[in-house]
Coordinates of C-alpha atoms and ligand atoms in Angstrom, one line a residue:
M1 CA 124.5 80.2 118.8
S2 CA 126.9 82.8 119.8
I3 CA 126.5 86.5 119.8
W4 CA 129.6 88.6 119.2
D5 CA 128.6 91.8 120.9
A6 CA 125.7 90.9 123.2
S7 CA 125.7 94.3 124.9
H8 CA 124.6 95.9 121.6
E9 CA 122.9 93.1 119.7
T10 CA 120.5 92.3 122.5
M11 CA 120.1 95.9 123.8
D12 CA 116.8 97.0 125.2
R13 CA 115.1 98.9 122.4
E14 CA 114.4 102.0 124.5
R15 CA 118.1 102.2 125.4
L16 CA 118.9 101.6 121.8
R17 CA 116.8 104.5 120.7
A18 CA 118.5 106.7 123.2
L19 CA 121.9 105.7 121.9
Q20 CA 120.7 106.3 118.3
L21 CA 119.5 109.8 119.2
E22 CA 122.8 110.7 120.8
R23 CA 124.8 109.4 117.8
L24 CA 122.4 111.0 115.3
Q25 CA 122.8 114.4 117.0
A26 CA 126.6 114.1 116.8
T27 CA 126.5 113.0 113.2
V28 CA 124.2 115.9 112.1
A29 CA 126.5 118.4 113.9
R30 CA 129.5 116.9 112.2
L31 CA 128.0 117.1 108.8
Y32 CA 126.7 120.6 109.3
E33 CA 130.1 121.8 110.3
R34 CA 132.2 119.9 107.8
V35 CA 130.2 119.2 104.6
P36 CA 128.9 122.2 102.6
H37 CA 126.4 120.0 100.8
Y38 CA 124.6 119.0 104.0
R39 CA 124.8 122.5 105.5
E40 CA 123.1 123.9 102.4
R41 CA 120.5 121.2 102.4
L42 CA 119.7 121.8 106.1
A43 CA 119.7 125.5 105.6
A44 CA 117.3 125.2 102.7
L45 CA 114.8 123.5 105.1
G46 CA 115.5 126.1 107.8
A47 CA 117.0 123.4 110.0
E48 CA 119.9 123.3 112.3
P49 CA 121.6 120.5 114.2
A50 CA 119.9 121.7 117.4
D51 CA 116.5 121.0 115.9
V52 CA 117.2 117.2 116.3
R53 CA 115.7 116.7 119.8
A54 CA 114.1 113.3 119.3
L55 CA 114.7 110.4 117.0
D56 CA 111.5 111.1 115.0
D57 CA 113.0 114.5 114.1
L58 CA 115.0 112.5 111.6
R59 CA 112.0 112.6 109.4
R60 CA 112.3 116.3 108.9
L61 CA 115.9 116.0 107.6
P62 CA 116.7 115.9 103.9
F63 CA 117.1 112.7 101.9
T64 CA 120.4 111.9 100.2
T65 CA 120.4 110.2 96.8
K66 CA 122.9 108.5 94.5
A67 CA 122.8 111.7 92.4
D68 CA 124.1 113.7 95.5
F69 CA 127.1 111.3 95.6
R70 CA 127.7 111.6 91.9
D71 CA 127.5 115.4 92.0
R72 CA 130.1 115.6 94.7
Y73 CA 132.4 112.9 93.1
P74 CA 134.9 112.0 94.4
Y75 CA 135.6 113.6 97.8
G76 CA 132.9 116.2 98.1
L77 CA 130.9 114.5 100.8
F78 CA 133.8 113.6 103.0
A79 CA 133.6 114.8 106.6
S80 CA 137.3 114.1 107.3
P81 CA 140.4 115.6 105.7
L82 CA 142.4 113.3 103.5
A83 CA 145.1 113.2 106.1
D84 CA 142.8 111.2 108.3
V85 CA 141.5 108.9 105.5
V86 CA 143.3 105.6 105.2
E87 CA 141.1 103.8 102.6
V88 CA 138.7 104.6 99.8
H89 CA 136.1 102.4 98.2
S90 CA 133.6 102.8 95.4
S91 CA 130.5 101.1 94.4
S92 CA 130.6 98.4 91.7
G93 CA 128.8 100.9 89.5
T94 CA 126.0 98.5 88.5
T95 CA 123.8 101.4 87.7
G96 CA 126.2 104.2 86.5
K97 CA 129.0 106.4 87.7
P98 CA 130.5 105.1 90.9
V99 CA 129.8 106.3 94.4
V100 CA 132.8 107.0 96.6
A101 CA 133.2 106.4 100.4
G102 CA 136.2 107.1 102.6
F103 CA 137.3 105.3 105.8
T104 CA 139.3 106.7 108.7
R105 CA 141.1 104.3 110.9
R106 CA 138.2 104.3 113.3
D107 CA 135.8 103.7 110.3
L108 CA 137.8 100.6 109.4
D109 CA 137.7 99.4 112.9
T110 CA 133.9 99.8 113.0
W111 CA 133.6 98.1 109.7
A112 CA 135.6 95.1 110.8
E113 CA 133.5 94.9 114.0
L114 CA 130.2 95.0 112.1
V115 CA 131.2 92.4 109.5
C116 CA 132.5 90.3 112.3
R117 CA 129.1 90.4 113.9
V118 CA 127.4 89.3 110.8
A119 CA 129.8 86.5 110.3
V120 CA 129.5 85.2 113.9
M121 CA 125.7 85.6 113.6
A122 CA 125.7 83.3 110.6
G123 CA 127.8 80.8 112.5
V124 CA 131.4 81.5 111.7
Q125 CA 133.9 80.3 114.3
A126 CA 137.6 80.7 114.9
D127 CA 138.5 77.3 113.5
D128 CA 136.8 78.1 110.2
V129 CA 138.7 78.5 107.0
A130 CA 136.9 81.2 105.0
Q131 CA 137.4 81.6 101.3
V132 CA 136.5 85.2 100.2
S133 CA 135.4 84.9 96.6
F134 CA 134.0 88.4 96.5
G135 CA 136.1 90.7 94.4
Y136 CA 138.9 92.5 96.2
G137 CA 139.5 96.1 95.0
M138 CA 137.4 99.2 95.0
F139 CA 134.2 97.1 95.6
T140 CA 133.6 96.9 99.3
G141 CA 132.7 93.2 99.4
G142 CA 136.2 91.6 99.4
F143 CA 137.9 93.9 101.9
G144 CA 134.9 94.2 104.2
L145 CA 134.5 90.4 104.6
H146 CA 138.3 90.1 104.9
Y147 CA 138.5 92.4 107.8
G148 CA 135.4 91.1 109.5
L149 CA 136.3 87.4 109.2
Q150 CA 139.8 88.0 110.5
R151 CA 138.3 89.7 113.6
A152 CA 136.1 86.7 114.1
G153 CA 139.3 84.7 114.2
A154 CA 138.7 82.7 111.0
T155 CA 141.5 81.8 108.7
V156 CA 141.0 84.0 105.7
L157 CA 141.8 83.0 102.1
P158 CA 141.7 86.2 100.1
M159 CA 140.9 84.5 96.8
S160 CA 138.9 87.3 95.2
A161 CA 136.5 86.5 92.4
G162 CA 137.2 84.5 89.3
N163 CA 139.5 81.7 88.2
T164 CA 137.0 79.0 89.2
A165 CA 139.4 76.0 88.8
R166 CA 141.8 77.5 91.3
Q167 CA 138.9 78.3 93.6
L168 CA 138.0 74.7 93.7
Q169 CA 141.5 73.5 94.0
F170 CA 142.2 75.7 97.1
M171 CA 138.8 74.9 98.5
Q172 CA 139.9 71.2 98.7
D173 CA 143.6 71.8 99.5
F174 CA 143.0 74.3 102.3
G175 CA 139.9 72.7 103.7
T176 CA 137.6 75.7 103.2
T177 CA 134.6 75.5 105.5
V178 CA 133.0 79.0 104.8
L179 CA 132.4 80.3 101.3
V180 CA 131.9 84.1 100.7
A181 CA 130.5 85.0 97.3
T182 CA 127.5 86.5 95.5
P183 CA 124.7 84.0 95.3
S184 CA 125.1 83.7 91.5
Y185 CA 128.8 83.0 91.8
A186 CA 128.1 80.5 94.6
L187 CA 125.7 78.7 92.3
Y188 CA 128.3 78.5 89.6
L189 CA 130.9 77.2 92.1
A190 CA 128.3 74.7 93.4
E191 CA 127.7 73.4 89.9
S192 CA 131.4 73.1 89.3
I193 CA 131.8 71.2 92.6
Q194 CA 129.0 68.9 91.6
A195 CA 130.6 68.3 88.2
L196 CA 133.8 67.2 89.8
G197 CA 131.9 64.3 91.3
A198 CA 134.0 64.1 94.5
P199 CA 131.8 65.6 97.2
D200 CA 133.9 64.1 100.0
A201 CA 136.9 66.2 99.0
F202 CA 135.1 69.3 100.2
R203 CA 134.5 70.5 103.8
L204 CA 132.2 73.5 103.0
R205 CA 129.5 73.9 105.7
L206 CA 128.5 77.6 105.6
G207 CA 127.9 80.2 102.9
L208 CA 128.0 84.0 103.5
F209 CA 126.3 85.3 100.5
G210 CA 125.3 88.8 99.6
A211 CA 125.7 91.9 97.4
E212 CA 122.8 90.9 95.2
A213 CA 119.3 89.6 95.6
C214 CA 118.8 85.9 96.4
S215 CA 115.3 84.5 96.4
E216 CA 114.4 81.6 98.6
E217 CA 114.3 79.4 95.5
M218 CA 117.8 80.5 94.5
R219 CA 119.0 79.6 98.0
R220 CA 117.5 76.2 97.7
Q221 CA 119.1 75.7 94.3
I222 CA 122.5 76.3 95.9
E223 CA 121.9 74.2 99.0
S224 CA 120.6 71.3 96.9
R225 CA 124.0 71.1 95.1
I226 CA 126.4 71.4 98.1
P227 CA 125.8 70.7 101.8
I228 CA 125.9 74.2 103.2
L229 CA 123.8 76.5 105.2
A230 CA 123.4 79.6 103.0
T231 CA 123.0 82.9 104.7
D232 CA 122.2 86.3 103.3
N233 CA 123.8 89.6 104.2
Y234 CA 123.3 93.1 103.0
G235 CA 125.3 96.2 102.5
L236 CA 126.0 99.1 100.2
T237 CA 128.9 101.4 99.6
E238 CA 126.9 104.6 100.4
V239 CA 126.2 103.3 103.9
M240 CA 129.4 101.3 104.6
G241 CA 129.6 98.1 102.6
P242 CA 128.9 94.7 104.0
G243 CA 128.1 94.5 107.7
V244 CA 125.0 96.7 107.5
A245 CA 122.7 93.7 108.1
G246 CA 122.9 90.0 108.1
E247 CA 121.0 86.8 108.9
C248 CA 121.4 84.9 112.1
E249 CA 121.2 81.1 112.2
C250 CA 117.4 81.4 112.5
R251 CA 117.3 82.8 109.0
A252 CA 114.3 84.9 109.7
G253 CA 115.4 88.2 108.2
M254 CA 118.6 90.2 108.4
H255 CA 119.5 92.0 111.6
V256 CA 120.3 95.6 111.0
A257 CA 123.3 97.0 113.1
E258 CA 120.9 99.6 114.5
D259 CA 123.4 101.0 116.9
H260 CA 125.3 102.3 113.9
F261 CA 122.5 102.9 111.3
V262 CA 119.0 104.2 111.7
V263 CA 116.7 102.4 109.2
E264 CA 113.5 103.8 107.9
V265 CA 111.1 102.3 105.3
V266 CA 109.3 104.8 103.2
D267 CA 106.7 104.8 100.4
P268 CA 108.9 105.6 97.4
T269 CA 106.2 107.8 95.8
T270 CA 105.0 109.8 98.9
D271 CA 108.2 109.6 100.9
Q272 CA 106.1 108.9 104.0
P273 CA 106.9 106.1 106.4
V274 CA 105.0 102.8 105.7
P275 CA 103.5 100.9 108.7
E276 CA 105.9 98.4 110.3
G277 CA 106.1 95.1 108.3
E278 CA 105.1 96.6 105.0
V279 CA 107.3 96.8 102.0
G280 CA 108.8 100.1 101.1
E281 CA 112.1 101.7 100.1
L282 CA 114.9 101.3 102.7
V283 CA 116.4 104.6 103.9
F284 CA 119.6 104.5 106.0
T285 CA 121.3 107.1 108.2
S286 CA 124.7 106.2 109.4
I287 CA 125.4 107.5 112.9
T288 CA 128.9 106.4 113.7
R289 CA 131.0 107.1 110.6
E290 CA 133.7 109.7 110.6
C291 CA 134.6 110.2 107.0
S292 CA 131.4 109.3 105.1
P293 CA 128.3 109.6 107.2
V294 CA 125.1 109.7 105.2
L295 CA 121.8 111.3 106.1
R296 CA 118.7 109.4 105.0
Y297 CA 120.2 107.6 102.1
R298 CA 117.5 106.5 99.6
T299 CA 118.7 103.0 98.7
R300 CA 116.1 102.2 96.0
D301 CA 116.0 98.8 97.6
L302 CA 112.6 97.5 98.5
C303 CA 111.8 95.4 101.5
S304 CA 110.0 95.3 104.9
V305 CA 111.4 95.7 108.4
T306 CA 110.2 94.3 111.7
T307 CA 111.3 95.1 115.2
E308 CA 109.9 92.0 116.8
R309 CA 112.4 90.1 118.9
C310 CA 114.1 87.2 117.1
A311 CA 114.3 83.7 118.4
C312 CA 118.1 84.2 118.6
G313 CA 117.7 86.7 121.4
R314 CA 118.8 89.7 119.4
T315 CA 116.6 92.8 119.6
L316 CA 118.0 94.4 116.5
A317 CA 115.4 95.0 113.8
R318 CA 115.3 92.5 110.9
M319 CA 114.8 93.3 107.3
G320 CA 113.2 90.9 104.9
R321 CA 114.6 89.8 101.7
I322 CA 115.2 92.6 99.2
V323 CA 112.2 92.3 96.9
G324 CA 113.9 94.3 94.2
R325 CA 115.8 97.5 93.5
T326 CA 113.6 100.2 92.0
D327 CA 116.3 100.6 89.3
D328 CA 116.1 96.9 88.4
M329 CA 112.4 97.2 87.7
F330 CA 111.2 97.2 84.1
I331 CA 107.9 98.1 82.6
I332 CA 106.3 96.0 79.9
S333 CA 102.9 96.9 78.5
G334 CA 102.4 99.2 81.5
V335 CA 103.1 96.5 84.1
N336 CA 106.0 96.9 86.5
I337 CA 108.1 93.8 86.8
F338 CA 111.0 92.9 89.1
P339 CA 113.5 90.2 87.9
S340 CA 113.0 88.6 91.3
A341 CA 109.4 87.8 90.4
V342 CA 110.5 86.1 87.2
E343 CA 113.1 84.2 89.2
R344 CA 110.7 82.9 91.8
V345 CA 108.4 81.5 89.2
L346 CA 111.1 79.9 87.1
F347 CA 113.1 78.3 90.0
A348 CA 110.0 76.6 91.4
I349 CA 109.5 74.6 88.2
E350 CA 110.9 71.1 88.1
G351 CA 113.2 70.7 85.0
I352 CA 114.4 74.3 85.0
E353 CA 118.1 75.0 85.6
P354 CA 118.6 78.1 87.7
H355 CA 120.1 80.3 85.0
Y356 CA 118.0 82.8 83.1
R357 CA 118.2 86.1 81.3
I358 CA 115.5 88.6 80.4
V359 CA 115.8 90.4 77.1
L360 CA 113.7 93.4 76.4
G361 CA 113.3 94.8 72.9
R362 CA 111.0 96.8 70.7
R363 CA 109.2 95.8 67.5
G364 CA 107.4 98.7 65.9
A365 CA 105.6 100.4 68.7
L366 CA 105.5 97.3 70.9
D367 CA 107.8 96.2 73.6
T368 CA 109.1 92.6 73.4
F369 CA 109.8 90.6 76.5
E370 CA 111.8 87.4 76.2
V371 CA 112.8 85.1 79.0
Q372 CA 115.7 82.7 78.1
V373 CA 116.1 79.9 80.6
E374 CA 118.2 76.8 80.8
V375 CA 116.4 73.4 81.1
S376 CA 117.7 70.1 82.4
E377 CA 119.9 67.9 80.2
A378 CA 117.2 65.2 80.1
L379 CA 114.5 67.5 79.0
F380 CA 116.6 69.2 76.4
N381 CA 117.7 65.9 74.8
G382 CA 114.2 64.3 75.0
W383 CA 111.2 64.6 72.7
M384 CA 110.6 67.8 70.8
D385 CA 106.9 67.6 71.7
D386 CA 107.7 67.4 75.4
L387 CA 110.0 70.4 75.1
R388 CA 107.2 72.4 73.4
A389 CA 104.7 71.5 76.0
F390 CA 107.2 72.4 78.7
E391 CA 107.7 75.8 77.1
R392 CA 104.0 76.4 77.0
R393 CA 103.8 75.6 80.7
V394 CA 106.6 77.9 81.6
T395 CA 105.0 80.7 79.6
E396 CA 101.7 80.1 81.2
E397 CA 103.1 80.1 84.8
L398 CA 105.0 83.4 84.1
R399 CA 101.9 84.9 82.5
S400 CA 99.7 84.1 85.4
A401 CA 102.2 85.5 88.0
L402 CA 103.3 88.6 86.0
L403 CA 100.1 89.3 84.1
V404 CA 102.2 89.8 80.9
R405 CA 102.9 87.0 78.5
P406 CA 106.7 86.6 77.8
K407 CA 108.2 84.8 74.9
V408 CA 110.0 81.9 76.6
K409 CA 113.1 80.5 75.0
L410 CA 114.4 77.2 76.5
V411 CA 118.1 76.8 76.1
E412 CA 120.6 74.0 76.6
P413 CA 122.1 73.7 80.1
G414 CA 125.4 75.5 80.5
T415 CA 124.9 78.0 77.7
L416 CA 123.9 81.2 79.5
E417 CA 126.8 83.3 80.7
R418 CA 127.9 82.5 84.3
T419 CA 129.0 85.3 86.5
E420 CA 131.8 85.7 89.1
G421 CA 130.2 88.8 90.6
K422 CA 126.7 90.2 90.5
A423 CA 124.5 88.6 87.9
R424 CA 123.1 90.8 85.1
R425 CA 119.6 89.5 84.6
V426 CA 118.0 92.1 82.4
I427 CA 119.3 93.1 78.9
D428 CA 117.3 96.1 77.7
E429 CA 117.7 96.6 74.0
R430 CA 114.9 99.1 73.6
P431 CA 115.9 102.4 72.0
R432 CA 115.7 105.3 74.5
Ligands
LIG501 P1 126.0 98.9 93.1 O1 124.8 99.8 93.3 O2 126.9 99.4 92.1 O3 125.6 97.5 93.0 P2 127.2 98.3 95.7 O4 128.2 97.4 95.3 O5 127.4 99.2 96.8 O6 126.8 99.1 94.5 O7 125.9 97.4 96.0 C1 124.9 97.8 96.8 C2 123.6 97.2 96.4 O8 123.6 95.8 96.2 C3 122.4 97.4 97.3 O9 121.9 98.7 97.2 C4 121.5 96.3 96.9 O10 120.7 96.7 95.8 C5 122.4 95.2 96.5 N1 122.5 94.2 97.6 C6 123.5 94.1 98.5 N2 123.3 93.1 99.3 C7 122.1 92.5 99.0 C8 121.4 91.4 99.5 N3 121.8 90.7 100.5 N4 120.2 91.2 98.9 C9 119.8 91.9 97.8 N5 120.4 93.0 97.3 C10 121.6 93.3 97.9
LIG502 ZN1 118.1 86.5 114.9

């Protein structure tokens, strides 16, 4: 196992905290001087940069939300003049108006460095051929992985997302060993590879997946179709893009690049820190960005963080899997449900194909909750009675895990829409 930047990735935690404090102080001063939004927010709390004397003082600084980004769209939160900005990205807009972030030359250099770390952590080597099937464009995924993989010395194929037949062709012709994609597109590609029936034509060995949630069950579904080690990595436009955190080969959580980002986990209702290891909302402060530093960004992503040393030797904290985004959660009969909970139940059932969709509607005063899921060819073409019994079983397993009874609709394999980017699991047709 190799470590790209051992001096930072295995840094003594006391020294790491000292470095974080120094960088936090510089960032707060920069924001105060250059970005009216932050100056106003700090002033409203009666705070000044000089008040940040210890790392824990961070807790007294204001949060930043998606709404703050939207209100200052597009350049209002930039801390660098456009003359110094060499690239701009925006979020995929999964949940509304896009968020914008700018990069100076130094920001791009940091980005490449941090994505490179994540790639090397997962096992990428200089002789790898890496196919980037994340979208290139305003989305941070494509370019971020591109820069980072190049720095790691890999041979990069900038495929972008889509055109699956061509993806498979190049994968074989160029001898792709590393696949970069969202887990849902990776699953689609894996199914397509399987359907070709020529496993020896492929040299894939490693998957760098990210940009959306991937349950352990989903990971197994991908790994059971193609012989790869699937790793997870996390990032978001507001904080930088990919490279914020990634799994090492131990696959025991994603190491956060803490020398560049301070991570907090807070209770989303009280805003208070939760005890280490408990699930809460992730909050990130970027401490080395020039153009778009962010103070205490409320990600709305839920997970836990541990600072226990990893078997790989890195001392950087590890985040667990993202349990859900608070904006993904839906409420049925007063019960809060995350799509990931539905997914975990479904994918653990033999005979289910890993494709599903949740449709919410309303009949009269009541919410309706339907789960459409593909089943195996054999089951679908078998006896009607078996199919009905299977449907009852799936319904019962979902009910006992979620405490709400969905209407389960089994559909033929290959019929639900496949995605080349992030999957859209929930279709909410309820009137507002
Ligand atoms: P959008 O909010 O439009 O999707 P981004 O493209 O910036 O914007 O995506 C960032 C979000 O994607 C994160 O806040 C998180 O919800 C999700 N995400 C990114 N990586 C992962 C991952 N490895 N696991 C789960 N969710 C992820
Ligand atoms: Zn590790």
